[in-house]
mmCIF file of C-alpha atoms in Angstrom:
data_model
loop_
_atom_site.group_PDB
_atom_site.id
_atom_site.type_symbol
_atom_site.label_atom_id
_atom_site.label_comp_id
_atom_site.label_asym_id
_atom_site.label_seq_id
_atom_site.Cartn_x
_atom_site.Cartn_y
_atom_site.Cartn_z
ATOM 1 C CA ASP A 72 114.860 102.293 56.352
ATOM 2 C CA VAL A 73 116.962 101.559 53.284
ATOM 3 C CA LYS A 74 120.337 100.091 53.905
ATOM 4 C CA VAL A 75 123.645 99.296 52.264
ATOM 5 C CA THR A 76 126.038 97.416 54.514
ATOM 6 C CA GLN A 77 129.708 96.651 54.069
ATOM 7 C CA SER A 78 131.385 93.714 55.749
ATOM 8 C CA SER A 79 134.145 95.646 57.517
ATOM 9 C CA ARG A 80 134.668 99.252 58.589
ATOM 10 C CA TYR A 81 138.437 98.869 58.930
ATOM 11 C CA LEU A 82 140.758 96.300 57.387
ATOM 12 C CA VAL A 83 144.527 95.878 57.486
ATOM 13 C CA LYS A 84 146.154 93.502 55.019
ATOM 14 C CA ARG A 85 149.663 92.704 53.837
ATOM 15 C CA THR A 86 151.045 93.190 50.339
ATOM 16 C CA GLY A 87 150.218 90.221 48.140
ATOM 17 C CA GLU A 88 147.214 89.054 50.155
ATOM 18 C CA LYS A 89 143.881 88.380 48.483
ATOM 19 C CA VAL A 90 141.231 90.715 49.875
ATOM 20 C CA PHE A 91 137.453 90.393 49.721
ATOM 21 C CA LEU A 92 135.159 93.354 50.388
ATOM 22 C CA GLU A 93 131.500 92.462 50.685
ATOM 23 C CA CYS A 94 128.487 94.707 50.122
ATOM 24 C CA VAL A 95 124.835 93.876 50.747
ATOM 25 C CA GLN A 96 121.777 96.010 49.987
ATOM 26 C CA ASP A 97 118.226 95.402 51.157
ATOM 27 C CA MET A 98 116.408 97.635 48.667
ATOM 28 C CA ASP A 99 116.038 95.110 45.822
ATOM 29 C CA HIS A 100 118.123 97.433 43.646
ATOM 30 C CA GLU A 101 119.279 96.322 40.231
ATOM 31 C CA ASN A 102 122.446 98.433 40.120
ATOM 32 C CA MET A 103 125.445 98.165 42.392
ATOM 33 C CA PHE A 104 128.729 100.062 42.346
ATOM 34 C CA TRP A 105 132.189 100.030 43.915
ATOM 35 C CA TYR A 106 134.146 103.261 44.349
ATOM 36 C CA ARG A 107 137.331 104.271 46.041
ATOM 37 C CA GLN A 108 137.749 107.647 47.682
ATOM 38 C CA ASP A 109 141.161 109.290 47.910
ATOM 39 C CA PRO A 110 142.013 112.834 49.066
ATOM 40 C CA GLY A 111 141.919 115.307 46.197
ATOM 41 C CA LEU A 112 140.564 112.713 43.766
ATOM 42 C CA GLY A 113 136.958 112.384 44.874
ATOM 43 C CA LEU A 114 135.072 109.155 44.269
ATOM 44 C CA ARG A 115 136.352 107.040 41.418
ATOM 45 C CA LEU A 116 134.321 104.170 39.975
ATOM 46 C CA ILE A 117 136.045 100.790 40.011
ATOM 47 C CA TYR A 118 133.333 98.406 38.774
ATOM 48 C CA PHE A 119 129.553 98.351 38.535
ATOM 49 C CA SER A 120 126.841 95.835 37.845
ATOM 50 C CA TYR A 121 123.377 96.229 36.319
ATOM 51 C CA ASP A 122 122.188 92.728 37.048
ATOM 52 C CA VAL A 123 123.133 89.433 38.615
ATOM 53 C CA LYS A 124 126.236 87.927 37.022
ATOM 54 C CA MET A 125 126.798 91.086 34.992
ATOM 55 C CA LYS A 126 129.720 93.449 35.526
ATOM 56 C CA GLU A 127 131.136 96.490 33.815
ATOM 57 C CA LYS A 128 134.517 98.152 34.243
ATOM 58 C CA GLY A 129 134.548 101.620 35.689
ATOM 59 C CA ASP A 130 137.310 104.178 35.401
ATOM 60 C CA ILE A 131 139.988 102.381 37.458
ATOM 61 C CA PRO A 132 139.414 98.593 37.277
ATOM 62 C CA GLU A 133 143.084 97.561 37.199
ATOM 63 C CA GLY A 134 144.023 95.316 40.111
ATOM 64 C CA TYR A 135 140.394 94.609 41.018
ATOM 65 C CA SER A 136 137.694 92.129 40.112
ATOM 66 C CA VAL A 137 134.067 91.762 41.212
ATOM 67 C CA SER A 138 131.438 89.120 41.722
ATOM 68 C CA ARG A 139 127.652 89.378 41.743
ATOM 69 C CA GLU A 140 126.080 85.965 42.279
ATOM 70 C CA LYS A 141 122.959 87.308 44.026
ATOM 71 C CA LYS A 142 121.019 90.500 43.419
ATOM 72 C CA GLU A 143 121.607 91.875 46.895
ATOM 73 C CA ARG A 144 125.346 91.155 47.119
ATOM 74 C CA PHE A 145 128.278 92.687 45.267
ATOM 75 C CA SER A 146 131.824 91.719 46.158
ATOM 76 C CA LEU A 147 135.058 93.526 45.344
ATOM 77 C CA ILE A 148 138.191 91.391 45.139
ATOM 78 C CA LEU A 149 141.790 92.520 45.285
ATOM 79 C CA GLU A 150 143.642 89.536 43.836
ATOM 80 C CA SER A 151 147.033 90.606 45.183
ATOM 81 C CA ALA A 152 146.843 93.662 47.389
ATOM 82 C CA SER A 153 149.375 96.438 46.907
ATOM 83 C CA THR A 154 150.170 99.504 48.989
ATOM 84 C CA ASN A 155 148.652 101.822 46.362
ATOM 85 C CA GLN A 156 145.310 100.164 47.024
ATOM 86 C CA THR A 157 145.227 101.645 50.508
ATOM 87 C CA SER A 158 142.044 103.701 50.372
ATOM 88 C CA MET A 159 138.431 104.155 51.488
ATOM 89 C CA TYR A 160 136.180 101.782 49.541
ATOM 90 C CA LEU A 161 132.525 102.679 49.120
ATOM 91 C CA CYS A 162 129.728 100.505 47.833
ATOM 92 C CA ALA A 163 126.500 101.955 46.442
ATOM 93 C CA SER A 164 123.260 100.739 44.940
ATOM 94 C CA SER A 165 120.460 102.270 42.886
ATOM 95 C CA GLY A 166 117.234 101.251 41.229
ATOM 96 C CA ALA A 167 116.834 100.643 37.511
ATOM 97 C CA GLY A 168 116.719 103.698 35.258
ATOM 98 C CA GLY A 169 119.106 106.499 34.539
ATOM 99 C CA TYR A 170 118.275 109.073 37.173
ATOM 100 C CA ASN A 171 117.959 107.155 40.359
ATOM 101 C CA GLU A 172 120.094 108.359 43.218
ATOM 102 C CA GLN A 173 122.718 106.031 44.573
ATOM 103 C CA PHE A 174 122.627 104.925 48.193
ATOM 104 C CA PHE A 175 125.994 104.400 49.821
ATOM 105 C CA GLY A 176 127.305 102.083 52.492
ATOM 106 C CA PRO A 177 129.457 103.382 55.374
ATOM 107 C CA GLY A 178 132.728 102.509 53.643
ATOM 108 C CA THR A 179 135.671 100.238 54.380
ATOM 109 C CA ARG A 180 138.999 101.837 55.247
ATOM 110 C CA LEU A 181 141.573 99.407 53.816
ATOM 111 C CA THR A 182 145.236 99.687 54.721
ATOM 112 C CA VAL A 183 147.747 97.545 52.833
ATOM 113 C CA LEU A 184 151.110 97.258 54.562
ATOM 114 C CA ASP B 169 140.775 113.766 32.369
ATOM 115 C CA GLN B 170 138.488 115.150 35.052
ATOM 116 C CA GLN B 171 135.023 115.597 33.583
ATOM 117 C CA VAL B 172 133.584 117.025 36.798
ATOM 118 C CA LYS B 173 135.669 119.499 38.761
ATOM 119 C CA GLN B 174 135.321 121.145 42.134
ATOM 120 C CA ASN B 175 138.157 123.627 42.171
ATOM 121 C CA SER B 176 137.870 124.660 45.815
ATOM 122 C CA PRO B 177 139.122 121.934 48.158
ATOM 123 C CA SER B 178 137.804 123.797 51.187
ATOM 124 C CA LEU B 179 135.454 126.585 52.228
ATOM 125 C CA SER B 180 134.937 128.241 55.584
ATOM 126 C CA VAL B 181 131.863 130.350 56.447
ATOM 127 C CA GLN B 182 130.251 131.823 59.545
ATOM 128 C CA GLU B 183 127.102 130.320 60.961
ATOM 129 C CA GLY B 184 124.037 132.043 59.525
ATOM 130 C CA ARG B 185 125.776 133.193 56.343
ATOM 131 C CA ILE B 186 125.453 131.732 52.869
ATOM 132 C CA SER B 187 127.680 128.880 51.685
ATOM 133 C CA ILE B 188 128.241 128.600 47.941
ATOM 134 C CA LEU B 189 129.873 125.487 46.578
ATOM 135 C CA ASN B 190 130.817 125.359 42.911
ATOM 136 C CA CYS B 191 131.185 122.629 40.327
ATOM 137 C CA ASP B 192 132.192 122.671 36.659
ATOM 138 C CA TYR B 193 131.761 119.964 34.064
ATOM 139 C CA THR B 194 133.044 119.450 30.547
ATOM 140 C CA ASN B 195 130.627 117.012 28.905
ATOM 141 C CA SER B 196 127.495 118.660 27.510
ATOM 142 C CA MET B 197 125.825 115.223 27.308
ATOM 143 C CA PHE B 198 125.380 115.093 31.087
ATOM 144 C CA ASP B 199 121.668 115.484 31.749
ATOM 145 C CA TYR B 200 121.269 115.146 35.499
ATOM 146 C CA PHE B 201 123.310 116.480 38.375
ATOM 147 C CA LEU B 202 123.397 115.587 42.061
ATOM 148 C CA TRP B 203 124.985 116.839 45.259
ATOM 149 C CA TYR B 204 126.075 114.476 48.004
ATOM 150 C CA LYS B 205 127.184 115.257 51.531
ATOM 151 C CA LYS B 206 129.732 113.142 53.391
ATOM 152 C CA TYR B 207 130.633 113.131 57.070
ATOM 153 C CA PRO B 208 133.892 111.469 58.187
ATOM 154 C CA ALA B 209 133.639 107.683 58.579
ATOM 155 C CA GLU B 210 130.244 107.606 56.853
ATOM 156 C CA GLY B 211 129.142 107.017 53.276
ATOM 157 C CA PRO B 212 127.915 109.936 51.146
ATOM 158 C CA THR B 213 124.236 110.790 51.439
ATOM 159 C CA PHE B 214 122.117 112.322 48.699
ATOM 160 C CA LEU B 215 121.291 115.986 49.203
ATOM 161 C CA ILE B 216 119.644 117.517 46.138
ATOM 162 C CA SER B 217 119.545 117.072 42.373
ATOM 163 C CA ILE B 218 118.660 118.957 39.208
ATOM 164 C CA SER B 219 117.714 117.948 35.706
ATOM 165 C CA SER B 220 119.402 119.680 32.791
ATOM 166 C CA ILE B 221 116.018 121.022 31.637
ATOM 167 C CA LYS B 222 115.865 123.192 34.758
ATOM 168 C CA ASP B 223 118.070 125.986 36.004
ATOM 169 C CA LYS B 224 117.123 125.909 39.671
ATOM 170 C CA ASN B 225 115.921 123.434 42.272
ATOM 171 C CA GLU B 226 115.198 124.305 45.872
ATOM 172 C CA ASP B 227 114.754 122.136 48.961
ATOM 173 C CA GLY B 228 114.564 123.977 52.238
ATOM 174 C CA ARG B 229 117.894 125.660 52.963
ATOM 175 C CA PHE B 230 119.497 124.065 49.900
ATOM 176 C CA THR B 231 119.274 125.417 46.346
ATOM 177 C CA VAL B 232 121.108 124.129 43.302
ATOM 178 C CA PHE B 233 121.619 126.367 40.274
ATOM 179 C CA LEU B 234 122.558 125.089 36.828
ATOM 180 C CA ASN B 235 124.090 127.232 34.083
ATOM 181 C CA LYS B 236 124.255 124.964 31.040
ATOM 182 C CA SER B 237 125.942 127.468 28.757
ATOM 183 C CA ALA B 238 128.782 127.819 31.260
ATOM 184 C CA LYS B 239 128.682 124.124 32.211
ATOM 185 C CA HIS B 240 128.562 125.192 35.831
ATOM 186 C CA LEU B 241 126.447 124.330 38.817
ATOM 187 C CA SER B 242 126.434 125.639 42.336
ATOM 188 C CA LEU B 243 124.945 124.642 45.673
ATOM 189 C CA HIS B 244 123.723 127.402 47.979
ATOM 190 C CA ILE B 245 123.112 126.743 51.660
ATOM 191 C CA VAL B 246 121.221 129.489 53.475
ATOM 192 C CA PRO B 247 121.529 129.932 56.379
ATOM 193 C CA SER B 248 124.587 127.790 57.034
ATOM 194 C CA GLN B 249 124.652 125.775 60.255
ATOM 195 C CA PRO B 250 127.543 124.058 62.078
ATOM 196 C CA GLY B 251 125.938 120.684 61.302
ATOM 197 C CA ASP B 252 126.450 121.433 57.601
ATOM 198 C CA SER B 253 130.204 120.992 58.075
ATOM 199 C CA ALA B 254 131.086 118.072 55.810
ATOM 200 C CA VAL B 255 132.592 117.239 52.437
ATOM 201 C CA TYR B 256 130.272 117.989 49.517
ATOM 202 C CA PHE B 257 130.550 116.146 46.222
ATOM 203 C CA CYS B 258 128.846 117.129 43.011
ATOM 204 C CA ALA B 259 128.121 114.376 40.514
ATOM 205 C CA ALA B 260 126.961 114.243 36.905
ATOM 206 C CA SER B 261 124.909 111.437 35.451
ATOM 207 C CA GLY B 262 126.031 109.975 32.168
ATOM 208 C CA MET B 263 125.814 106.544 30.502
ATOM 209 C CA GLY B 264 124.084 105.034 33.510
ATOM 210 C CA LYS B 265 126.725 105.978 36.019
ATOM 211 C CA LEU B 266 127.749 108.963 38.127
ATOM 212 C CA ILE B 267 130.956 110.923 37.675
ATOM 213 C CA PHE B 268 132.009 112.686 40.853
ATOM 214 C CA GLY B 269 134.022 115.797 41.493
ATOM 215 C CA GLN B 270 136.914 115.901 43.939
ATOM 216 C CA GLY B 271 134.826 117.287 46.785
ATOM 217 C CA THR B 272 134.798 120.529 48.779
ATOM 218 C CA GLU B 273 135.193 120.447 52.536
ATOM 219 C CA LEU B 274 132.816 122.959 54.105
ATOM 220 C CA SER B 275 133.459 124.238 57.607
ATOM 221 C CA VAL B 276 130.749 126.328 59.265
ATOM 222 C CA LYS B 277 132.072 128.257 62.270
ATOM 223 C CA PRO B 278 129.727 129.050 65.175
#
């Protein structure tokens, strides 16, 4: 059974803290993605990666960075968390090629106080 | 600039009836479209897809229709069941990534 796991389901952090969100997939997928989901805005792409050590900005990269040191792991980093980064964060992965469906993790609900 | 739009935030239907969820897009270069279903506190799961060379794809109770001239796609669920209650996202594939709509929350009443 294919799986994408995220390190935390719920996280509460304070403004200014550095936050790490981890994502691991066991499908040997080349592509990995980070989204945030907000009411009325759908899923918005933050960053994605097509290969180890490669990263591409999505639609809303400001305030975030990513790291992909191993094929199966993709980390999202909030260098200095702010209240407007309170959101549901979703990680996804897909195989190489343009039409492969993305498989999602369960999400991390991050609250920044 | 929202390239993929779902203009209905919510939809309520009776069990056994048809549910029709709509999605509009603006970029004619999109060549593949997907529907995802999301339950609360879970990640989205893939439901059905359609290539731009087709106008219909069917999988059991789920059918997706694509009207390229109108840049419109729709998801039909027949018959609707209470377990179908969820948020549905349409997505368009372009430049190696997916662009999602805002989602439509479907509620199927017993």
